[in-house]
Amino acid sequence: MWPSFAMVLLAVAFDFLDGRVARGAGKGNDFGRELDSLADVVSFGAAPAFVTIAAAGYSIVGIVVAVVYAACAAVRLARFNLQEDKKFFVGLPSPVAGVSVAFAAALAGGTAALVVALAAGLAMAAGFRLRKF
């Protein structure tokens, strides 16, 4: 599970850098923003979901939790794309959720990964607001 955690951390670094580079070069556009969100769904939605399934031993509970987690990540990112006030995050940011799930799977395994994935997924879909830093 540690290699999976490392890959999610690498995805966080690239997610940070790609936006920085695009804005710095003045090349940001609507297409790039949508493509970035698609990459985020894969990196912070699908990948942690698969890690959860593997940590849970490919059980039906693991599959259900992983599907809920991935769906919540997709909803959170779609909502972010439609959000007009970008000064706030609404719900838990997907990179934080993805790292949390991968870390729980790597550190503690099955049950912890399931609990963290379910909690992180619901927190991504929740309506609370966090100020961007």
Steps between C-alpha positions, in 0.01 A plus 500: 500500500791739552569532125136600453534765769816630331318523166214699653756737655663535161159581351461777761833649396410489130153639570659796674762552231279473192274783611795713606675454167187567294418818693863615498527450125165669441372185330209416732165452328163330550612181325805470726290553812259225396785266412660572838178400673485178298857422607401575861208255479744230393783593740296582809177311432562179304855421618420523875181302434702216348746519789205466737373192318845340511549583869159354584588172329265546203195460721152617405514758782828632361350528153192684625704743710737559207212575262347743751840666549564535125148636439545757777833607347334548161215701654741715698711581194197569279362733767836677517497557123159667524585700811523873432672611822838324484620657827358200687507124471159342546552162660833330562744563213551183297882490532468503880244219483710294258815528710303413815354185347830383350683568828241309705523205262880502511530550874215297645343299219144379446264628766678832542499555123126429487421740785723777366373455143138523611563800726713680240248432226213640703715798601573576134129499420408703811406865472736656755729777382876527550691816416780445251846567634 
